[in-house]
Short mmCIF file of C-alpha atoms (C1' of nucleotides) in Angstrom, two decimals:
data_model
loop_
_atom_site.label_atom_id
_atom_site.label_comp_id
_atom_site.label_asym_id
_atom_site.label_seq_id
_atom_site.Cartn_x
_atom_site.Cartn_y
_atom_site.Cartn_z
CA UNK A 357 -13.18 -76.00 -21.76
CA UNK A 358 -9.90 -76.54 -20.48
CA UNK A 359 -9.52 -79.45 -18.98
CA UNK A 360 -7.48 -78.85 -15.72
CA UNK A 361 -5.33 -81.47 -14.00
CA UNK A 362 -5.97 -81.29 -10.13
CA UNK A 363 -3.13 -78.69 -8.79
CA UNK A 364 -0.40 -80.68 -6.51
CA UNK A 365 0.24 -81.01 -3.37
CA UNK A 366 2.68 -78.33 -2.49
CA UNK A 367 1.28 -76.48 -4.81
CA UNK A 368 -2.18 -75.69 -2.90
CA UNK A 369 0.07 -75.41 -0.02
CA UNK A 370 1.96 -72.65 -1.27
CA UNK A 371 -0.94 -70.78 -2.86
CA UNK A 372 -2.43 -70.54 0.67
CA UNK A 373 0.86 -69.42 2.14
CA UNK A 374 1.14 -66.60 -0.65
CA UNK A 375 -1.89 -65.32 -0.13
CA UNK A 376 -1.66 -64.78 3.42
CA UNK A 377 1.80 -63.61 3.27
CA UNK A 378 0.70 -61.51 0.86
CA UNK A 379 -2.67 -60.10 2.53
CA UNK A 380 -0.14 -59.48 5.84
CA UNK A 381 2.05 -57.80 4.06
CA UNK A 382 -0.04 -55.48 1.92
CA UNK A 383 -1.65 -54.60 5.46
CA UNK A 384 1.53 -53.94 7.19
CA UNK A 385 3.26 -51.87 4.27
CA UNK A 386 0.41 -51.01 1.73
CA UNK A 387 0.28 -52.41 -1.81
CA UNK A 388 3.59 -50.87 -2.39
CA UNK A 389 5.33 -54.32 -0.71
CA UNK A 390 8.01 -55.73 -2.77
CA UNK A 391 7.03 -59.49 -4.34
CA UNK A 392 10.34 -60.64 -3.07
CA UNK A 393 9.21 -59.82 0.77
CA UNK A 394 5.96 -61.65 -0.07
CA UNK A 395 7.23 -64.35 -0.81
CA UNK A 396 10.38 -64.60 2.07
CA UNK A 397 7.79 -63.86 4.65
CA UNK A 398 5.87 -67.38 2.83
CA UNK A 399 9.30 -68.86 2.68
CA UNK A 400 9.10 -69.56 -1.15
CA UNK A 401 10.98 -68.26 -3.93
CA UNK A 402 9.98 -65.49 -5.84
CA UNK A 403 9.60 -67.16 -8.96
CA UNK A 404 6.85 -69.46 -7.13
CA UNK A 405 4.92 -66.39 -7.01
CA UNK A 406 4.65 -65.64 -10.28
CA UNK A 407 3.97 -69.11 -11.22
CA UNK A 408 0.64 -68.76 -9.32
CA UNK A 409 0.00 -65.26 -10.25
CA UNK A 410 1.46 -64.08 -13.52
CA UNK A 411 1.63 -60.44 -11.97
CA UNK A 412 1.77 -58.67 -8.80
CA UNK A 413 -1.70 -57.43 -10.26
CA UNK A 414 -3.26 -60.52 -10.62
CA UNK A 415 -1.97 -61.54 -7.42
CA UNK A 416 -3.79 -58.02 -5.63
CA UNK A 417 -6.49 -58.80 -7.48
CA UNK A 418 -6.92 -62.40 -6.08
CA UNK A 419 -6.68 -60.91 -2.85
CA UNK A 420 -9.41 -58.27 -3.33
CA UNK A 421 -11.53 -61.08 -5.07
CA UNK A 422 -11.56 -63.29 -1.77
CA UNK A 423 -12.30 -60.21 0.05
CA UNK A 424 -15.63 -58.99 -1.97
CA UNK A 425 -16.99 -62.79 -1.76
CA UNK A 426 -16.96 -62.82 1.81
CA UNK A 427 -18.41 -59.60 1.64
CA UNK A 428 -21.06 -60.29 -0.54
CA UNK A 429 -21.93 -63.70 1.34
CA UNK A 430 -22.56 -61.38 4.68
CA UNK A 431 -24.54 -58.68 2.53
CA UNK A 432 -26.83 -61.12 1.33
CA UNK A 433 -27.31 -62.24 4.52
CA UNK A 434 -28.07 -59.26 5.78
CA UNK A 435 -30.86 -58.46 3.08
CA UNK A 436 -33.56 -60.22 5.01
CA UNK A 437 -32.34 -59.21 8.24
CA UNK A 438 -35.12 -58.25 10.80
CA UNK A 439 -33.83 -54.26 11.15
CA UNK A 440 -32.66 -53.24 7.91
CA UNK A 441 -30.98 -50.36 9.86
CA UNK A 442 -28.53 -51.94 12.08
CA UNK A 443 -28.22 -54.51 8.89
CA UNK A 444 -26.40 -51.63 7.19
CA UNK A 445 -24.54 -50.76 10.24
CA UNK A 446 -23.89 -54.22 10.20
CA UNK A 447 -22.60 -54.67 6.55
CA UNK A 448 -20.53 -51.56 7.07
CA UNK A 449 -18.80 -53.07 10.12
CA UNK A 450 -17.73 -55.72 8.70
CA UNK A 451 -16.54 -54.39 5.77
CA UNK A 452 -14.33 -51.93 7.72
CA UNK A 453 -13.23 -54.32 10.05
CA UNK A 454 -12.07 -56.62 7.17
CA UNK A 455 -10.50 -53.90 5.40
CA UNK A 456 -8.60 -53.31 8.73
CA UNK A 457 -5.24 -51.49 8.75
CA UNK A 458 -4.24 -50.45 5.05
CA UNK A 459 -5.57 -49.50 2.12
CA UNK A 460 -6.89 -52.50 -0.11
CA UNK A 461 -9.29 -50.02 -1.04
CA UNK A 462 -8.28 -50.47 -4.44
CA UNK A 463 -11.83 -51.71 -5.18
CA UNK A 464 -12.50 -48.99 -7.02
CA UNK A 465 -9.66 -48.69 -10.07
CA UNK A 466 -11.94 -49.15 -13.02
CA UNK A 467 -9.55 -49.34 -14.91
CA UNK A 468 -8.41 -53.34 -16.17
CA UNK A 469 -9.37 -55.71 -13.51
CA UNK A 470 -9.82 -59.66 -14.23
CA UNK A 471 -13.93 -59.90 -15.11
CA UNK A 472 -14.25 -62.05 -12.20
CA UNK A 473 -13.36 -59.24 -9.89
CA UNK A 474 -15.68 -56.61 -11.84
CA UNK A 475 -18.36 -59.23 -11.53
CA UNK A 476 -17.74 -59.55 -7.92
CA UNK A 477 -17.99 -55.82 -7.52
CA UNK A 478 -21.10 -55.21 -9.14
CA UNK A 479 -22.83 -57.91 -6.85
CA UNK A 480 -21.63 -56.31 -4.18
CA UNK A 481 -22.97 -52.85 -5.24
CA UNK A 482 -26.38 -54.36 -5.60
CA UNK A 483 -26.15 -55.74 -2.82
CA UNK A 484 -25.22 -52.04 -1.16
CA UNK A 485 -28.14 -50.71 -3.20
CA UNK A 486 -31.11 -52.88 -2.00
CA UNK A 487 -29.37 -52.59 1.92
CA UNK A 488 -29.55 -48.74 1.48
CA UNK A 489 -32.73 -48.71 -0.05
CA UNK A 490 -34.58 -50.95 2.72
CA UNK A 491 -32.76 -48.77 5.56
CA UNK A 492 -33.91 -45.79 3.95
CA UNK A 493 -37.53 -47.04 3.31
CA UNK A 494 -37.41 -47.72 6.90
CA UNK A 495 -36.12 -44.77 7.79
CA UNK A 496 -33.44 -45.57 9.43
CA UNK A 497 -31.22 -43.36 6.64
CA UNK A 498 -31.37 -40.12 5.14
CA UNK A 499 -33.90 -40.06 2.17
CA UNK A 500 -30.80 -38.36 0.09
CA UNK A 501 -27.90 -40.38 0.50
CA UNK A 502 -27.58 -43.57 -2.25
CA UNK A 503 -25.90 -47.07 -2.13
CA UNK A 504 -22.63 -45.26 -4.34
CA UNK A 505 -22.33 -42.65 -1.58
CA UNK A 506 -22.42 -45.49 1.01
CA UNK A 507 -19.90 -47.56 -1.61
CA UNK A 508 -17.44 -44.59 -1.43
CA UNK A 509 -17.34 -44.00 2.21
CA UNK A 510 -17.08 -47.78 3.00
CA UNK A 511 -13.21 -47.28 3.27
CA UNK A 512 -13.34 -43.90 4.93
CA UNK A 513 -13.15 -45.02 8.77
CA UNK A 514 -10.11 -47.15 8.02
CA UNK A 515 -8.06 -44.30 6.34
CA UNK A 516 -8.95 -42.05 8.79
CA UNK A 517 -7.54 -44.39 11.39
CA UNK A 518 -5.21 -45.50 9.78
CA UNK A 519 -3.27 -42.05 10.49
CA UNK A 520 -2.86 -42.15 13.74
CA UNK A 521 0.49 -43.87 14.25
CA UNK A 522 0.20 -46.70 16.91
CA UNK A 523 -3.80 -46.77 16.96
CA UNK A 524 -5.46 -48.52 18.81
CA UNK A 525 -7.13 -51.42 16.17
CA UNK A 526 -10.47 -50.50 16.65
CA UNK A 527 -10.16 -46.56 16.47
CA UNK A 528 -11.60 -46.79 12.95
CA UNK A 529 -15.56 -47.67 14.69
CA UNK A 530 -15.18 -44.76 16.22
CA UNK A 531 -15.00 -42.51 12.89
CA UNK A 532 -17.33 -45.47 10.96
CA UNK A 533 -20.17 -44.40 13.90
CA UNK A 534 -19.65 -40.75 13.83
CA UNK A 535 -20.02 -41.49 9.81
CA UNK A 536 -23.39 -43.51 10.27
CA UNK A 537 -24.83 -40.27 12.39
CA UNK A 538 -24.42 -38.25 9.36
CA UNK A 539 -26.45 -40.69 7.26
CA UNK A 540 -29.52 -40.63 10.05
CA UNK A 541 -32.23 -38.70 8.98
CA UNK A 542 -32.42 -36.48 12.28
CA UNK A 543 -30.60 -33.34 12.26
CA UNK A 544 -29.48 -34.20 8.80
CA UNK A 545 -28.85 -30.79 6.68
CA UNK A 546 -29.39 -30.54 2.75
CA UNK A 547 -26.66 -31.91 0.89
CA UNK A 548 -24.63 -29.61 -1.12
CA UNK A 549 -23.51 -31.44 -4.35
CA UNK A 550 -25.74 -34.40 -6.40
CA UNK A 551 -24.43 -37.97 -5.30
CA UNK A 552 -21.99 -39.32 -8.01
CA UNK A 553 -23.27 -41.78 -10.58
CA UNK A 554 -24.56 -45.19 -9.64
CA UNK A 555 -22.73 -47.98 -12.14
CA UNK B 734 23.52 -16.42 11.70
CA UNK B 735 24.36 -17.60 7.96
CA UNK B 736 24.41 -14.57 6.10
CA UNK B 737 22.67 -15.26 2.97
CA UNK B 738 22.78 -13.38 -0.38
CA UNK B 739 19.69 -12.66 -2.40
CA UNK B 740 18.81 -15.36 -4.52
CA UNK B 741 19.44 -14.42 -8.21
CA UNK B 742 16.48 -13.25 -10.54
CA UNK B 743 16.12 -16.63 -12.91
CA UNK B 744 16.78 -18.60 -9.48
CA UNK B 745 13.54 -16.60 -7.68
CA UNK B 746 11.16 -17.64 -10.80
CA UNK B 747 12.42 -21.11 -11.18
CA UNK B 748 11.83 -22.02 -7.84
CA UNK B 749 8.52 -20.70 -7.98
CA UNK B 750 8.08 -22.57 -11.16
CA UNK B 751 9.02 -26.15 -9.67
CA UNK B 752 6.76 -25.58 -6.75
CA UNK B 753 3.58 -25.21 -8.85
CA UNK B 754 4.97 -27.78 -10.91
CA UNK B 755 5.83 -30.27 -8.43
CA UNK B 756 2.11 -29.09 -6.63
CA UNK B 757 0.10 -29.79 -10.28
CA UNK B 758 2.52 -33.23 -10.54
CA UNK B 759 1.25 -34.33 -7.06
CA UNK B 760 -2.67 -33.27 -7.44
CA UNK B 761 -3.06 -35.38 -10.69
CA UNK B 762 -0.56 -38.61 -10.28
CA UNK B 763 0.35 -38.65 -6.80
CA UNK B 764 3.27 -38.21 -4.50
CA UNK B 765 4.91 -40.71 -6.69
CA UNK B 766 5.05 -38.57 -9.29
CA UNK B 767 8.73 -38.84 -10.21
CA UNK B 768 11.49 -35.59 -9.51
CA UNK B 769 12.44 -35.89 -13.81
CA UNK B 770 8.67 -35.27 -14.52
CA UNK B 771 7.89 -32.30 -12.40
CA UNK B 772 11.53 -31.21 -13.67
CA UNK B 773 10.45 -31.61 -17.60
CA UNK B 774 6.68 -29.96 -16.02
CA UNK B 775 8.52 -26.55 -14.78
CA UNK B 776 10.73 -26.60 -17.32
CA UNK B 777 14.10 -26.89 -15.84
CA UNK B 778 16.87 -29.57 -15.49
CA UNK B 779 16.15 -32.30 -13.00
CA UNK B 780 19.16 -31.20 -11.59
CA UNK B 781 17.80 -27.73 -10.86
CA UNK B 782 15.13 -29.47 -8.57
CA UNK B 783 18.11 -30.86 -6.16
CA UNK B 784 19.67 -27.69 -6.39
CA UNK B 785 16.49 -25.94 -4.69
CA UNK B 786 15.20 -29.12 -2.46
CA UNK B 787 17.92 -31.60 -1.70
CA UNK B 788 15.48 -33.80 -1.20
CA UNK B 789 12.51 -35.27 -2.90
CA UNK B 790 10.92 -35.01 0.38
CA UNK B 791 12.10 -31.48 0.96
CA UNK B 792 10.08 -30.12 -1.86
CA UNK B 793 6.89 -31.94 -0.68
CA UNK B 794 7.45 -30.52 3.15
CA UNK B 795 8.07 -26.94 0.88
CA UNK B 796 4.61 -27.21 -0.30
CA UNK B 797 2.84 -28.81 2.87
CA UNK B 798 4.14 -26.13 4.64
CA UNK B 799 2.65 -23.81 2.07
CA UNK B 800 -0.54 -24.87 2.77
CA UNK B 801 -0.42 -25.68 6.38
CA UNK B 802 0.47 -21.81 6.81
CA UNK B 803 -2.33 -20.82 4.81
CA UNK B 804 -4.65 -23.05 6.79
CA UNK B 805 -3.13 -21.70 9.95
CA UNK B 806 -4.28 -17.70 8.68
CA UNK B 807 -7.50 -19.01 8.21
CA UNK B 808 -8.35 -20.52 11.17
CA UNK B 809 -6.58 -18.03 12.77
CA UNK B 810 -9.26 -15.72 11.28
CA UNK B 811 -11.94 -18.03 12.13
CA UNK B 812 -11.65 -18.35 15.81
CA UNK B 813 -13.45 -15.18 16.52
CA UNK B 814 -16.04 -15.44 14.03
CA UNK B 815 -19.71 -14.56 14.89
CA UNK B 816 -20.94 -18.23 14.32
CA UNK B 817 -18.64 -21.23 15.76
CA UNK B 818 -20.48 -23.82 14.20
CA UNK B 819 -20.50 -22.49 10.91
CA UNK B 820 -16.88 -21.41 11.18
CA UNK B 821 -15.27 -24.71 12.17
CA UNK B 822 -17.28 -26.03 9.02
CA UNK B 823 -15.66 -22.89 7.22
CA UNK B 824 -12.42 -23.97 8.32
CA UNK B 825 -12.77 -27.82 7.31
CA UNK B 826 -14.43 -26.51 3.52
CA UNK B 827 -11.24 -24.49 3.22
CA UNK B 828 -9.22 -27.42 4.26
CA UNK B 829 -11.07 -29.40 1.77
CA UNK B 830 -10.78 -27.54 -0.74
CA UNK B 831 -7.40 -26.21 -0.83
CA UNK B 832 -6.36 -30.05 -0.59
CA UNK B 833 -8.58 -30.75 -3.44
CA UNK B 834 -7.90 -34.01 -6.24
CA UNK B 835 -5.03 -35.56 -4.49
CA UNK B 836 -3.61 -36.75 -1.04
CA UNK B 837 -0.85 -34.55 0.34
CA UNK B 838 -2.99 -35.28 3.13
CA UNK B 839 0.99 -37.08 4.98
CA UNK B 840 0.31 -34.08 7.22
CA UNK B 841 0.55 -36.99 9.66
CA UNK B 842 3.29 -38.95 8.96
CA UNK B 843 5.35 -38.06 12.39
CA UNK B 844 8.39 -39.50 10.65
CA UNK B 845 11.67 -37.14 10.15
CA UNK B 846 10.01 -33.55 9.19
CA UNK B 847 12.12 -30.25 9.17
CA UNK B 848 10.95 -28.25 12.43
CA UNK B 849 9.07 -25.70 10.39
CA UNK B 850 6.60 -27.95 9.43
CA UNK B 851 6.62 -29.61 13.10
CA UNK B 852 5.82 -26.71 14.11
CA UNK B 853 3.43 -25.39 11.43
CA UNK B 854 0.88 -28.61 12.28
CA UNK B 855 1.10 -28.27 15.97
CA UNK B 856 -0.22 -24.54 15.29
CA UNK B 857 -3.02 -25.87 13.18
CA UNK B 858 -3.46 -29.16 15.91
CA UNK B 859 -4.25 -25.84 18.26
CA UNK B 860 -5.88 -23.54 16.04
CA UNK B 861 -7.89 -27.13 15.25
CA UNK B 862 -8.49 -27.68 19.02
CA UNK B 863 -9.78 -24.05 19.51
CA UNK B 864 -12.46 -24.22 16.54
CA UNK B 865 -13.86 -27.16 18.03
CA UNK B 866 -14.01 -25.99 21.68
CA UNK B 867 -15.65 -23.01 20.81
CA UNK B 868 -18.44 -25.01 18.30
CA UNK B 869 -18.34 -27.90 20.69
CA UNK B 870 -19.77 -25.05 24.12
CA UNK B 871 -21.71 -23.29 21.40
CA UNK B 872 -23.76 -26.51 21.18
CA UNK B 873 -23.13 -26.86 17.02
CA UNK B 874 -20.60 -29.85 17.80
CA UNK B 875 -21.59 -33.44 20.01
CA UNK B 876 -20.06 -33.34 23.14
CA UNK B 877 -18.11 -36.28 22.69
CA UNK B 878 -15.62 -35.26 19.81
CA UNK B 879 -12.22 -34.20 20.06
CA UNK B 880 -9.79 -31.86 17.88
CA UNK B 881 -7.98 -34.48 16.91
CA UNK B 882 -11.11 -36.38 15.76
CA UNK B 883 -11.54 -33.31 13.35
CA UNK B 884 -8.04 -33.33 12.09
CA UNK B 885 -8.11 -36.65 11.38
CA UNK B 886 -11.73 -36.37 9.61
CA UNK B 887 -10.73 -33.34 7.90
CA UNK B 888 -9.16 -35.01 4.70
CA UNK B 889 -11.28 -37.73 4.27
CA UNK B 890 -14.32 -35.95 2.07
CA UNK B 891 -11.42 -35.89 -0.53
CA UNK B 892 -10.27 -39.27 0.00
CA UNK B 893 -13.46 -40.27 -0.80
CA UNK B 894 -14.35 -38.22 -3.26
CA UNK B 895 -10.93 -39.08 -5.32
CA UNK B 896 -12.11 -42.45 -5.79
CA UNK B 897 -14.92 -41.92 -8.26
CA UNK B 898 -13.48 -42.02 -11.62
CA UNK B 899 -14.06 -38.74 -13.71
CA UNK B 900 -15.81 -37.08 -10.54
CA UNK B 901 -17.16 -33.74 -10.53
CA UNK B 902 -14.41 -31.20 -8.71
CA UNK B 903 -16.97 -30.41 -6.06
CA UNK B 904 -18.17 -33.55 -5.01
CA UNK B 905 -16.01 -33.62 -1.90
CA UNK B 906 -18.50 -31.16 -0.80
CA UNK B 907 -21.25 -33.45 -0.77
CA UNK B 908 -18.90 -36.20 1.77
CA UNK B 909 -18.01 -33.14 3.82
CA UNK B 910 -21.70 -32.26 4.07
CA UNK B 911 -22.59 -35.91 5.22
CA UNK B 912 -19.34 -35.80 8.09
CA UNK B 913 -20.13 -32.83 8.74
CA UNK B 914 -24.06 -33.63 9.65
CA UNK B 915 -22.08 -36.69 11.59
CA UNK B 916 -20.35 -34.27 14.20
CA UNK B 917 -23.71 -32.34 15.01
CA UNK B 918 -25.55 -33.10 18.42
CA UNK B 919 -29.08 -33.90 16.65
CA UNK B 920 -29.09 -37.42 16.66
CA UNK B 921 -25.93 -38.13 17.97
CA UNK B 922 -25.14 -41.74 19.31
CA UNK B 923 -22.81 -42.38 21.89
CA UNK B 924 -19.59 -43.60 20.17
CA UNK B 925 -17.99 -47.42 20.81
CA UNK B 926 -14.64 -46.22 21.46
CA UNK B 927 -12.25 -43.53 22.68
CA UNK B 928 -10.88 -40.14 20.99
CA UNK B 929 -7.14 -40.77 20.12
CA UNK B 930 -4.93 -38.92 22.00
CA UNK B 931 -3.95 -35.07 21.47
CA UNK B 932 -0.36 -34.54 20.77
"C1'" DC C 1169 32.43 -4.97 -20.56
"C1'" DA C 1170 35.02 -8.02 -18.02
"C1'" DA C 1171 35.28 -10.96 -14.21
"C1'" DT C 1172 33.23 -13.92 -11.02
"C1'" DA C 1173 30.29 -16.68 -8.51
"C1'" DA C 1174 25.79 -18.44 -8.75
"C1'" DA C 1175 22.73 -21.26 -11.18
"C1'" DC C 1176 21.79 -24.63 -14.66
"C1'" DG C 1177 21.47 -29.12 -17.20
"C1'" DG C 1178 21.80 -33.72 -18.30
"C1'" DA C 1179 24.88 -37.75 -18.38
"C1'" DC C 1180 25.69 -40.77 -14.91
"C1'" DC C 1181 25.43 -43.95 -10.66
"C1'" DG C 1182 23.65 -47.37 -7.32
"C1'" DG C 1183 19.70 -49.62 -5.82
"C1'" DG C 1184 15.33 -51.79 -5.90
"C1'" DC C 1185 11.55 -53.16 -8.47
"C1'" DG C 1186 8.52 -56.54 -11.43
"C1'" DG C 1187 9.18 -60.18 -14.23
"C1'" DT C 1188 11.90 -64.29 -16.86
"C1'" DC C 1189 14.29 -68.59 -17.32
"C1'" DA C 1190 16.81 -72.82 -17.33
"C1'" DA C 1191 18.56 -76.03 -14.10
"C1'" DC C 1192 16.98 -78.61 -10.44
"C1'" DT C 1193 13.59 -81.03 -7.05
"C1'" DT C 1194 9.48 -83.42 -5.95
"C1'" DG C 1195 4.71 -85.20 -6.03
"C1'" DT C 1196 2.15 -88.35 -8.81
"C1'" DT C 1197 0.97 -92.18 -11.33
"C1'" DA C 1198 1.28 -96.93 -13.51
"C1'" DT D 296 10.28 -97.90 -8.12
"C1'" DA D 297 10.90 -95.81 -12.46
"C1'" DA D 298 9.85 -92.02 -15.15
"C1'" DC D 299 7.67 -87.91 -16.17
"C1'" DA D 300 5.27 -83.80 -15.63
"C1'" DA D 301 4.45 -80.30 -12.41
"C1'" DG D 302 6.48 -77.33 -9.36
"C1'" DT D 303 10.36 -74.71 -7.36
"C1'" DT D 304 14.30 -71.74 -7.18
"C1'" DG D 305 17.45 -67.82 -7.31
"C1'" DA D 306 20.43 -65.69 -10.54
"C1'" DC D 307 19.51 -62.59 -13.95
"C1'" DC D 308 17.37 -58.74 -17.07
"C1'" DG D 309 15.69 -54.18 -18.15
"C1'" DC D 310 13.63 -50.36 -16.26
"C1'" DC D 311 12.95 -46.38 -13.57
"C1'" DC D 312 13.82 -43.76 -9.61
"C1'" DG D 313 16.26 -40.47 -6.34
"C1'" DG D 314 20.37 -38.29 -6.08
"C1'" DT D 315 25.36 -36.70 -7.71
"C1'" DC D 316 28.67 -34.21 -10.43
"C1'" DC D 317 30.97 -31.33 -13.41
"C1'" DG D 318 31.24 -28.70 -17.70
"C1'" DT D 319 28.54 -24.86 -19.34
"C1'" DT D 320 25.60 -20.77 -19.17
"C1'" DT D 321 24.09 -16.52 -17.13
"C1'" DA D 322 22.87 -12.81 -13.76
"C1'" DT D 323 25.29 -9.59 -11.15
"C1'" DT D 324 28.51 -6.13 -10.00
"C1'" DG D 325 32.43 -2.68 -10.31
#
DNA sequence: CAATAAACGGACCGGGCGGTCAACTTGTTA
DNA sequence: TAACAAGTTGACCGCCCGGTCCGTTTATTG
């Protein structure tokens, strides 16, 4: 019920410019960037930051939230999708590619997170769940791998490329394919451990 | 040619102290686990760390080269084992394993590293290179992957694995089973782009 | 046991970080 | 255009980190 005044002018302005500053920087250096270079490289003061985002947090986690809604908005496009195989292969493309470069892959820290990011998340791991289960109903996945194993190596081709210094910026579909082979049912071997739980 | 007396007795124990210490400190908080904590963790004044590694980074390229030379015995081992395709799989399970919980896995990072360590990961890049040839002409690896595909792949089961809150210790095993499955020929698909180069 | 050098410990330093604040600027509104 | 609230700014604060230094302790050795 608070009644919010529209935001001004410059304000929008800068909030736009922060958060791509901010999304460059975090790829270029990892999460570990300073606020003060975020907000040079938007050519803002660094107390303008925190007026939009009371923490470096909060600012991370606006980020991240952007990033899971236009993840989710391609995942639920993809749940009707004609070949619920390459819909996954699909889903996990994208989510690499828009992961690109560094890390980000803070998705996962339970721990305190604005509800509007947790809410985010778990529409996004339904949304993981039902692609999984189609593709694997179709057979186009291994009956014994679940949407939280397919959650948890969603990141995987970007770290691994992401070690290579001077990579080429699609090396990481490279690993992401040799990934998807393992999760075909031919030639797949009996899996070793139980997958993790699904929350 | 610098003639160096035997360390004394307390100086022997206390350096074996800090390196466990400093190796616990890293598995459960990260590399930026601060020099006062893994001092307070062995025991021993923060100063004593400096005294042994001048550097923060020294101690971490202490440890890495630890375990690089331990990986390097074992693969050393493995390369004339009966089964190829079981032993590179061996190899990377031993890799896994050893680099359980925690990253450590800046075996990469081609910035500044003392020579011994330089040296220490080109032996394993060869040893590496070796494993895979053998698997790859016994038929239990695709054609199209490279060594440095598998050095590259080799930490990410753990990477994956460390993001599941509370996860069992072995459930790296079940991510290393899936990659794993990913490198065989059965079902292979040809991959979208090119194997990064050797060095 | 005495003498000596090696090893130890913790106060200390400079630097960089996230975050605050009060003076100042600017968009908005009547 | 006048006036006010919203927004901006950069100096500033406290904190913690890696690394230094020197007075003190201790293993070694004859």
């Amino acid at each position: 019920m608070t009644s919010t005044r529209p935001l001004r002018a410059d304000a929008v302005r800068n909030r736009q410019l922060l958060l791509a500053a901010a999304a460059d920087e975090f790829a270029e250096r990892g999460l570990d960037a300073s606020v003060a270079d975020i907000a040079r490289r938007a050519g803002v003061g660094k107390g303008t930051v925190f007026r939009h985002f009371a923490t470096k947090n909060d600012l991370i986690a606006a980020i991240v939230l952007d990033r899971i809604d236009a993840l989710n908005a391609v995942g639920e496009e993809l749940l009707d999708a004609a070949d619920p195989g390459t819909a996954l292969l699909e889903f996990l493309t994208v989510a690499a590619h828009q992961r690109q470069q560094r890390d980000l892959s803070f998705l996962h820290e339970s721990g305190e997170l604005p509800p509007k990011v947790t809410r985010a998340r778990e529409r996004m791991s339904d949304n993981v769940h039902r692609l999984v289960d189609r593709a694997r109903r179709h057979g186009a996945v291994r009956a014994d791998v679940t949407g939280a194993d397919i959650i948890l190596l969603m990141c995987a081709p970007n770290y691994v490329a992401s070690y290579v210094p001077d990579a080429a910026p699609d090396l990481w579909r490279r690993y992401l394919a040799i990934i998807f082979d393992g999760l075909r049912p031919e030639g797949a071997h009996p899996l070793p451990h139980p997958a993790p739980p699904t929350p």
